[in-house]
Amino acid sequence: MSVLQVFSRYEKHRQLILEEIFTSLARLPTSKRSLRNFRLNSSDDEGEPVYIQMVSALVLQLIQCVVHLPSDRDHTEEDHKKVDEDVLITNSYETARRTAQNFLSVFLKKCGICWGDYWCTSSVISRQRWLSGVASLDYLGTVAARLRKDSVTSRMDQKAIDRIIRESSGNDETQQLQKALLDYIDENTETDPALLFARKFYVAQWFRDCTTECEKAMRSQNQKQDDSDGGQHTKELRDTRDIMQRAEARKKFLHSVIKSSTNQFTTLRINSDTVDYEDAGLIVRYLASTRPFSQSFDIYLTQILRVLGESAIAVRTKAMKCLSEVVAVDPSILARLDMQRGVHGRLMDNSTSVREAAVELLGRFVLSRPQLTEQYYDMLIERILDTGISVRKRVIKILRDICLEQPGFSRITEMCVKMIRRVNDEEGIKKLVNETFQKLWFTPTPSHDKETMNRKIINITDVVAACRDSGYDWFEQLLQNLLKSEEESSYKPTRKACVQLVDSLVEYILRHEEALAEHKSVNSTRLVACITTLYLFSKIRAQLMVKHAMTMQPYLTTKCSSQSDFMVICNVAKILELVVPLMEHPSESFLTTMEEDLMKLILKYGMTVVQHCVSCLGAVVNKVTHNYKFVWACFNRYYGALTKLKVQHQEGSSSLAQAATKATLLRSLFTVGALCRHFDFDLEQFKGTTKIEIKEKVLELLLYFTNHEDEEVKCKAIIGLGFMFIMHPSQMFVPEVKTLYNGLLSDAKSSITLKIQVLKNLQMYLQEEDSRMQEADREWQKLSKQEDLKEMGDISSGMSSSIMQLYLKQVLEAFFHTQSSVRHFALNVIALTLSQGLIHPVQCVPYLVAMGTDPEPTMRNKADQQLVEIDKKYTGFIHMKAVAGMKMAYQVQQAVIGSSSSIIRGFRKDESNTALCSHLYSMVRNSRNQRRAFLVSLLNLFDDSSKLEVRMLLFVADNLAYFPYQTQEEPLFIMHHIDIMLSVSGSNLLQTFKESLVRPLGRTPRKKRPRARVRREREEKEDRREEGSEEERSEGEREEEEEERVMKAQEPESDSDSDLENADAVMERLPDDTAPLLDFARASQGILLLLVLKQHLKNLYGFSDGKIQKYSPSESAKVYDKAVNRKSSVHFSPRQTIDFLSTSDVRSELTEQLKRKIVKQYLDFKLLMEHLDPDEEEEEGEASAAVRNKAITALLGAPGGGSPRNHHAPDSEEDDSEGDDRTPGASRRGRRAADSTDVLQANLNESVSALDIIAIHWPRYKDRPQLARVIQRTSEGYSVQWMAGSYSSPWSEAKRRDGRKLVPWMETIRESDIVYKKITLTSGNKLSHKLAQTLRGIYANRDRNSS
């Protein structure tokens, strides 16, 4: 008897057989060769046979063999009588279904055990318990993909289904398909006996479906019966009746199948050629497509989409891969809204791998469905600026494929603009961009393919037009990269493509002219874009335009009626300037006509046209025609006009006359300067033999008009100076020029327009010098063996360096100007200066750090880029000036806001609250030592001794709160150092305030002489002792001995903390001088900010108190090298500091109300310090730690006007019963007092060993506390060595003088003098805050009792 027969007949054995299968699963082969060896009758797409695992085939057959039908011989007629046949069939099928569920449940649990701990940490992703973890996601993705595939293939093979239906009899499609499938099974039962079980299974399944369909129709009918009107009710009844009749007909058919044996059923068979194995499989999939499981695809897809929000990166990545499987089967599901939302969310994921998986998902399938491109375009294009290099690469590849395969897409231009701006990105991306545009634009086009060439022209000119405002540096860089890459190659496709493009562009322009002549409507923007594109080609390879120069020249005579016309003239002038000097033997008439056209434009049009036409004229005259007299006449015309206007102005002509001549004056100033930029009129070719220095005369004229009363005239005069300094840079050393430039830059009241113009002049000079240097380098490379042109360049750069050193300070100070345009041009000047290496970069670092916080993104990015370049060349410079940069960043923010009294926050209020100086930190953080030094330097600013204003401390604290920390070590290091600072600075601050209070009546204060005075008197007595008699000497020694006993660090007697627990008690003891109160109010803000900062970091990154306490900076970096997880809802809000800055509380004269407010702040601060340094007993439990944290949070940020002291949780029922009469914090004090008594008693019961540090109370000495180190036990008590120090300062060995030597100060004490044993000092040899408070209380009680 086979396993299938046993499993089918004996129900009790089924579980044992399944368990045996599960036991053997672990022993199954895992190699691919022997993994699947059960051959199916089907074949794959390539015609190869399909194999599945043997265990899979066995389990499927076991499940099917469970089904029994009424005709089976195993069931007697008595069984049939006991149970209705319909119920028997349905129950049998349900048994098979439960068997399948049982197998799957146990099987997946076994898989879970195999995966081990990894599964235990994975999250549940489905309602079913067995769908958990990454492996479950894998299964779910496979199931969903298979369901979708079956659905798609059954739709695709509808023709085959229709054929089978046509070839079979009947009018019920489902029944016809069932007949066909049963026919195939019966025909092949002899060759494959297992098909008999399949036959029973399908019959039972279809029978149950009919039953379910009837029940569902009846339930639906009963529910709607009461709500329907007459007509509708009749229709629904008819529909229900139809369903019932159809189901009964199918049941009847199935009963006939059951009652007939296999051989009898063959008489009902249709033609055996109708259905083969493939058709049978198709029928099974088609019939299954209407079943609930097959229709559960939406449920599974929703589950996968839900997992996309899981916290584990591996889970999110796996979910994206599951979606890829599903979309690979059917890309159309990308059109669903939930898919769009899910994918968009992962495109913004924190993990680069998840974002890349999301982009890859879109890239693989968006091209196959062009209609999806529009839907996902906005999501994709955002990722081209992704921080992950792999993500940016993937996006560029997708965009490139869209451009190539969907050239008609409406947003091709925008895509090209975005891609081409990545031309200066990381090396791999730069290469990809170059390859992309070489393929798109710079691949030669066959001459007959006019359509492709026309599309290229339109694409390129559209991109150029779109980048009109942002500049064309990218195009130049791209073309240079491509042409440079093929310089040494014999095949030059880019050069050939450029020739084709230039020729086509010129041809397009000519067609445009023809259309204008025929009065057709034309696009002037397209013409401007074409000519601009030709200029860009000319700028990189002017030879490309040489043959078209004469074609372009007539455009200089364009009638200017719009902005486009002016742009045409300017671009044509720039093209001719580059091209004409390269022409071989140009005709005289062409050159003459061009000179005349340029001169007419100079005399007629505005600044922009004049500037470009003078530049073009300079190239033509200086390099080709040498027609100097033509230019000299033009210069004399405007120079003479300026001279006359100067005389008129000196003579004080009327305002009407000045107004009439203003236009002439402005044009003359500008044109004279422009001519002096391109022509050296001191050459003999211009001025002849005269000895007059033309540049001196022009400088004098222009300087005169910089003092004109009209600002517009001043501005044009400064523009003229800027032009002239390009030809004669040495003129910038003239004292009058230095005074003018530095005065305009440094004077806060000077005109913004003039200030900007000075910066523009410096920028223009540096740009021109840069061009000259590049040209000199190119010439030197050609002629390096003949002349040392490099030395000439070095001399020129030396001049530039001297000039920039002269004006550098004023330019840098312009960073702090309120107007963003001033900051913009100042940054441009500094960027050019640094790129040319004219100054030492370290002096610019803090200013660039400050500009990195500018609200305008373009300026921020430019400043950050400069810092990156400096850091590459000079490692350590950024760290050296980082803190100074932070302080300057605060000044920049003051300038931006325009008020020094406003509250300035140190973070950008965006989605993630980014620190303004986050880029600085990201540069410093890579080096552990530099990062730590930077953070410690920032924390030290909060020390009272730094005396920084509170507004700047708030700015620094904001940055520390929102710096982009990446590992746990970074915030833990900050919190560790905050604890150290709090233990010292906080205690000192409280003690200083207490010492400033007046003693209560009835208590006599002890006097204390200053240490300096004690030391001075001791030295004087030593001198007298050496000179005096023995009597004086011995007396001096006795006095000195007494004084040296008080040489130890002294503290005035501490008042009991219980005297300062409420506001009224403190108010009574306030001194008349309010200065200490004001000092405390200011100084406490730094400590409060540190407290809030620690609490913020703790909450933001989810650190426990234990984790913070265990941290040690000396541990290996790997211990805390785990990535941090930020919580999105935690915000840094130092309420008390903001309130302090918002109100005008800090005044020289304090009202009673303000005094009380500061006293309340002192008490809050005191209680806060107690919370931060709790008793040892309180540290032991998590519950008490939670209460302590809640109290700290309430104290730091409690809203409303109530005292934070009232926000801590009640400690016991007894505390609650005391009601409103109890003093805030009294219960805590009572409990702490009781606890501390027990602790002290336990401490005093401990034994004392040698080298222990103990606290002593000797009334003969006034020092508090009195600490000593035990040397040894004696018969009288203990021999100890005194220590010198105070509650807040470090402790060391105390010395006394023995003759001329200083020796350790030793004494013998009794055991009853010891008040505290086993003292442990901190790493800085100081008392901890908690121990200091304990000792203060001990000495206060002892002194009170002794008095």
PDB file of N, CA, C and O in Angstrom, residues 953-992:
ATOM      1  N   LEU A 953      25.004  82.365  22.998  1.00  0.00           N
ATOM      2  CA  LEU A 953      24.995  81.020  23.588  1.00  0.00           C
ATOM      3  C   LEU A 953      23.792  80.225  23.102  1.00  0.00           C
ATOM      4  O   LEU A 953      23.896  79.025  22.827  1.00  0.00           O
ATOM      5  N   LEU A 954      22.644  80.882  22.982  1.00  0.00           N
ATOM      6  CA  LEU A 954      21.451  80.209  22.460  1.00  0.00           C
ATOM      7  C   LEU A 954      21.687  79.753  21.025  1.00  0.00           C
ATOM      8  O   LEU A 954      21.301  78.643  20.638  1.00  0.00           O
ATOM      9  N   PHE A 955      22.341  80.590  20.232  1.00  0.00           N
ATOM     10  CA  PHE A 955      22.662  80.244  18.841  1.00  0.00           C
ATOM     11  C   PHE A 955      23.560  79.009  18.792  1.00  0.00           C
ATOM     12  O   PHE A 955      23.326  78.075  18.003  1.00  0.00           O
ATOM     13  N   VAL A 956      24.582  78.970  19.643  1.00  0.00           N
ATOM     14  CA  VAL A 956      25.507  77.826  19.678  1.00  0.00           C
ATOM     15  C   VAL A 956      24.782  76.574  20.154  1.00  0.00           C
ATOM     16  O   VAL A 956      24.962  75.477  19.605  1.00  0.00           O
ATOM     17  N   ALA A 957      23.926  76.732  21.183  1.00  0.00           N
ATOM     18  CA  ALA A 957      23.190  75.577  21.712  1.00  0.00           C
ATOM     19  C   ALA A 957      22.258  74.988  20.652  1.00  0.00           C
ATOM     20  O   ALA A 957      22.120  73.767  20.537  1.00  0.00           O
ATOM     21  N   ASP A 958      21.613  75.846  19.861  1.00  0.00           N
ATOM     22  CA  ASP A 958      20.751  75.362  18.779  1.00  0.00           C
ATOM     23  C   ASP A 958      21.538  74.498  17.805  1.00  0.00           C
ATOM     24  O   ASP A 958      21.075  73.444  17.352  1.00  0.00           O
ATOM     25  N   ASN A 959      22.734  74.957  17.462  1.00  0.00           N
ATOM     26  CA  ASN A 959      23.558  74.183  16.532  1.00  0.00           C
ATOM     27  C   ASN A 959      23.971  72.852  17.135  1.00  0.00           C
ATOM     28  O   ASN A 959      23.921  71.808  16.466  1.00  0.00           O
ATOM     29  N   LEU A 960      24.366  72.860  18.404  1.00  0.00           N
ATOM     30  CA  LEU A 960      24.741  71.605  19.058  1.00  0.00           C
ATOM     31  C   LEU A 960      23.549  70.643  19.121  1.00  0.00           C
ATOM     32  O   LEU A 960      23.720  69.429  19.040  1.00  0.00           O
ATOM     33  N   ALA A 961      22.350  71.205  19.257  1.00  0.00           N
ATOM     34  CA  ALA A 961      21.158  70.358  19.351  1.00  0.00           C
ATOM     35  C   ALA A 961      20.828  69.697  18.025  1.00  0.00           C
ATOM     36  O   ALA A 961      20.303  68.581  17.997  1.00  0.00           O
ATOM     37  N   TYR A 962      21.128  70.365  16.910  1.00  0.00           N
ATOM     38  CA  TYR A 962      20.672  69.868  15.608  1.00  0.00           C
ATOM     39  C   TYR A 962      21.808  69.517  14.654  1.00  0.00           C
ATOM     40  O   TYR A 962      21.575  69.335  13.466  1.00  0.00           O
ATOM     41  N   PHE A 963      23.046  69.436  15.149  1.00  0.00           N
ATOM     42  CA  PHE A 963      24.135  68.976  14.289  1.00  0.00           C
ATOM     43  C   PHE A 963      23.792  67.573  13.746  1.00  0.00           C
ATOM     44  O   PHE A 963      23.156  66.782  14.435  1.00  0.00           O
ATOM     45  N   PRO A 964      24.244  67.250  12.533  1.00  0.00           N
ATOM     46  CA  PRO A 964      23.921  65.925  11.951  1.00  0.00           C
ATOM     47  C   PRO A 964      24.801  64.821  12.522  1.00  0.00           C
ATOM     48  O   PRO A 964      25.685  64.296  11.845  1.00  0.00           O
ATOM     49  N   TYR A 965      24.551  64.456  13.774  1.00  0.00           N
ATOM     50  CA  TYR A 965      25.323  63.371  14.387  1.00  0.00           C
ATOM     51  C   TYR A 965      24.975  62.059  13.699  1.00  0.00           C
ATOM     52  O   TYR A 965      23.819  61.803  13.374  1.00  0.00           O
ATOM     53  N   GLN A 966      25.991  61.238  13.508  1.00  0.00           N
ATOM     54  CA  GLN A 966      25.785  59.984  12.780  1.00  0.00           C
ATOM     55  C   GLN A 966      25.997  58.756  13.649  1.00  0.00           C
ATOM     56  O   GLN A 966      25.383  57.716  13.405  1.00  0.00           O
ATOM     57  N   THR A 967      26.870  58.855  14.654  1.00  0.00           N
ATOM     58  CA  THR A 967      27.112  57.701  15.519  1.00  0.00           C
ATOM     59  C   THR A 967      26.741  58.054  16.953  1.00  0.00           C
ATOM     60  O   THR A 967      26.661  59.225  17.319  1.00  0.00           O
ATOM     61  N   GLN A 968      26.556  57.030  17.772  1.00  0.00           N
ATOM     62  CA  GLN A 968      26.170  57.249  19.162  1.00  0.00           C
ATOM     63  C   GLN A 968      27.263  57.975  19.935  1.00  0.00           C
ATOM     64  O   GLN A 968      26.971  58.703  20.891  1.00  0.00           O
ATOM     65  N   GLU A 969      28.485  57.821  19.522  1.00  0.00           N
ATOM     66  CA  GLU A 969      29.592  58.423  20.257  1.00  0.00           C
ATOM     67  C   GLU A 969      29.480  59.949  20.308  1.00  0.00           C
ATOM     68  O   GLU A 969      29.847  60.571  21.314  1.00  0.00           O
ATOM     69  N   GLU A 970      28.946  60.554  19.266  1.00  0.00           N
ATOM     70  CA  GLU A 970      28.936  62.019  19.170  1.00  0.00           C
ATOM     71  C   GLU A 970      28.031  62.672  20.215  1.00  0.00           C
ATOM     72  O   GLU A 970      28.497  63.485  21.016  1.00  0.00           O
ATOM     73  N   PRO A 971      26.729  62.348  20.268  1.00  0.00           N
ATOM     74  CA  PRO A 971      25.912  62.962  21.328  1.00  0.00           C
ATOM     75  C   PRO A 971      26.311  62.500  22.726  1.00  0.00           C
ATOM     76  O   PRO A 971      26.213  63.285  23.679  1.00  0.00           O
ATOM     77  N   LEU A 972      26.787  61.245  22.875  1.00  0.00           N
ATOM     78  CA  LEU A 972      27.212  60.783  24.199  1.00  0.00           C
ATOM     79  C   LEU A 972      28.416  61.577  24.692  1.00  0.00           C
ATOM     80  O   LEU A 972      28.511  61.904  25.887  1.00  0.00           O
ATOM     81  N   PHE A 973      29.328  61.900  23.807  1.00  0.00           N
ATOM     82  CA  PHE A 973      30.496  62.699  24.183  1.00  0.00           C
ATOM     83  C   PHE A 973      30.060  64.073  24.683  1.00  0.00           C
ATOM     84  O   PHE A 973      30.581  64.586  25.683  1.00  0.00           O
ATOM     85  N   ILE A 974      29.098  64.674  23.994  1.00  0.00           N
ATOM     86  CA  ILE A 974      28.607  65.996  24.407  1.00  0.00           C
ATOM     87  C   ILE A 974      27.956  65.903  25.783  1.00  0.00           C
ATOM     88  O   ILE A 974      28.237  66.725  26.677  1.00  0.00           O
ATOM     89  N   MET A 975      27.088  64.911  25.978  1.00  0.00           N
ATOM     90  CA  MET A 975      26.404  64.796  27.269  1.00  0.00           C
ATOM     91  C   MET A 975      27.394  64.510  28.404  1.00  0.00           C
ATOM     92  O   MET A 975      27.229  64.994  29.524  1.00  0.00           O
ATOM     93  N   HIS A 976      28.415  63.727  28.103  1.00  0.00           N
ATOM     94  CA  HIS A 976      29.444  63.441  29.108  1.00  0.00           C
ATOM     95  C   HIS A 976      30.130  64.729  29.563  1.00  0.00           C
ATOM     96  O   HIS A 976      30.298  64.966  30.767  1.00  0.00           O
ATOM     97  N   HIS A 977      30.498  65.575  28.636  1.00  0.00           N
ATOM     98  CA  HIS A 977      31.186  66.820  28.984  1.00  0.00           C
ATOM     99  C   HIS A 977      30.241  67.836  29.610  1.00  0.00           C
ATOM    100  O   HIS A 977      30.667  68.661  30.418  1.00  0.00           O
ATOM    101  N   ILE A 978      28.966  67.779  29.226  1.00  0.00           N
ATOM    102  CA  ILE A 978      27.988  68.649  29.903  1.00  0.00           C
ATOM    103  C   ILE A 978      27.920  68.276  31.382  1.00  0.00           C
ATOM    104  O   ILE A 978      27.881  69.159  32.255  1.00  0.00           O
ATOM    105  N   ASP A 979      27.918  66.981  31.688  1.00  0.00           N
ATOM    106  CA  ASP A 979      27.890  66.549  33.086  1.00  0.00           C
ATOM    107  C   ASP A 979      29.097  67.081  33.857  1.00  0.00           C
ATOM    108  O   ASP A 979      28.972  67.539  35.001  1.00  0.00           O
ATOM    109  N   ILE A 980      30.265  67.009  33.225  1.00  0.00           N
ATOM    110  CA  ILE A 980      31.475  67.511  33.883  1.00  0.00           C
ATOM    111  C   ILE A 980      31.357  69.007  34.156  1.00  0.00           C
ATOM    112  O   ILE A 980      31.662  69.491  35.261  1.00  0.00           O
ATOM    113  N   MET A 981      30.883  69.747  33.159  1.00  0.00           N
ATOM    114  CA  MET A 981      30.769  71.203  33.321  1.00  0.00           C
ATOM    115  C   MET A 981      29.722  71.560  34.379  1.00  0.00           C
ATOM    116  O   MET A 981      29.907  72.487  35.167  1.00  0.00           O
ATOM    117  N   LEU A 982      28.629  70.812  34.380  1.00  0.00           N
ATOM    118  CA  LEU A 982      27.569  71.106  35.350  1.00  0.00           C
ATOM    119  C   LEU A 982      28.043  70.869  36.771  1.00  0.00           C
ATOM    120  O   LEU A 982      27.722  71.638  37.683  1.00  0.00           O
ATOM    121  N   SER A 983      28.811  69.794  36.964  1.00  0.00           N
ATOM    122  CA  SER A 983      29.257  69.474  38.321  1.00  0.00           C
ATOM    123  C   SER A 983      30.156  70.559  38.890  1.00  0.00           C
ATOM    124  O   SER A 983      30.213  70.754  40.099  1.00  0.00           O
ATOM    125  N   VAL A 984      30.859  71.279  38.033  1.00  0.00           N
ATOM    126  CA  VAL A 984      31.770  72.329  38.492  1.00  0.00           C
ATOM    127  C   VAL A 984      31.092  73.692  38.421  1.00  0.00           C
ATOM    128  O   VAL A 984      30.898  74.374  39.426  1.00  0.00           O
ATOM    129  N   SER A 985      30.673  74.077  37.207  1.00  0.00           N
ATOM    130  CA  SER A 985      30.133  75.427  37.008  1.00  0.00           C
ATOM    131  C   SER A 985      28.822  75.635  37.754  1.00  0.00           C
ATOM    132  O   SER A 985      28.595  76.684  38.346  1.00  0.00           O
ATOM    133  N   GLY A 986      27.934  74.610  37.738  1.00  0.00           N
ATOM    134  CA  GLY A 986      26.651  74.765  38.416  1.00  0.00           C
ATOM    135  C   GLY A 986      26.816  74.947  39.904  1.00  0.00           C
ATOM    136  O   GLY A 986      26.207  75.832  40.512  1.00  0.00           O
ATOM    137  N   SER A 987      27.689  74.126  40.503  1.00  0.00           N
ATOM    138  CA  SER A 987      27.925  74.252  41.946  1.00  0.00           C
ATOM    139  C   SER A 987      28.562  75.590  42.276  1.00  0.00           C
ATOM    140  O   SER A 987      28.194  76.246  43.263  1.00  0.00           O
ATOM    141  N   ASN A 988      29.537  76.008  41.482  1.00  0.00           N
ATOM    142  CA  ASN A 988      30.184  77.305  41.721  1.00  0.00           C
ATOM    143  C   ASN A 988      29.180  78.439  41.639  1.00  0.00           C
ATOM    144  O   ASN A 988      29.219  79.388  42.434  1.00  0.00           O
ATOM    145  N   LEU A 989      28.284  78.350  40.678  1.00  0.00           N
ATOM    146  CA  LEU A 989      27.305  79.411  40.494  1.00  0.00           C
ATOM    147  C   LEU A 989      26.383  79.515  41.701  1.00  0.00           C
ATOM    148  O   LEU A 989      26.108  80.601  42.217  1.00  0.00           O
ATOM    149  N   LEU A 990      25.906  78.373  42.181  1.00  0.00           N
ATOM    150  CA  LEU A 990      25.043  78.371  43.367  1.00  0.00           C
ATOM    151  C   LEU A 990      25.791  78.893  44.593  1.00  0.00           C
ATOM    152  O   LEU A 990      25.254  79.682  45.386  1.00  0.00           O
ATOM    153  N   GLN A 991      27.049  78.465  44.740  1.00  0.00           N
ATOM    154  CA  GLN A 991      27.814  78.898  45.903  1.00  0.00           C
ATOM    155  C   GLN A 991      28.107  80.389  45.850  1.00  0.00           C
ATOM    156  O   GLN A 991      28.038  81.085  46.867  1.00  0.00           O
ATOM    157  N   THR A 992      28.404  80.897  44.665  1.00  0.00           N
ATOM    158  CA  THR A 992      28.657  82.336  44.521  1.00  0.00           C
ATOM    159  C   THR A 992      27.434  83.145  44.913  1.00  0.00           C
ATOM    160  O   THR A 992      27.535  84.179  45.587  1.00  0.00           O
TER     161      THR A 992
END
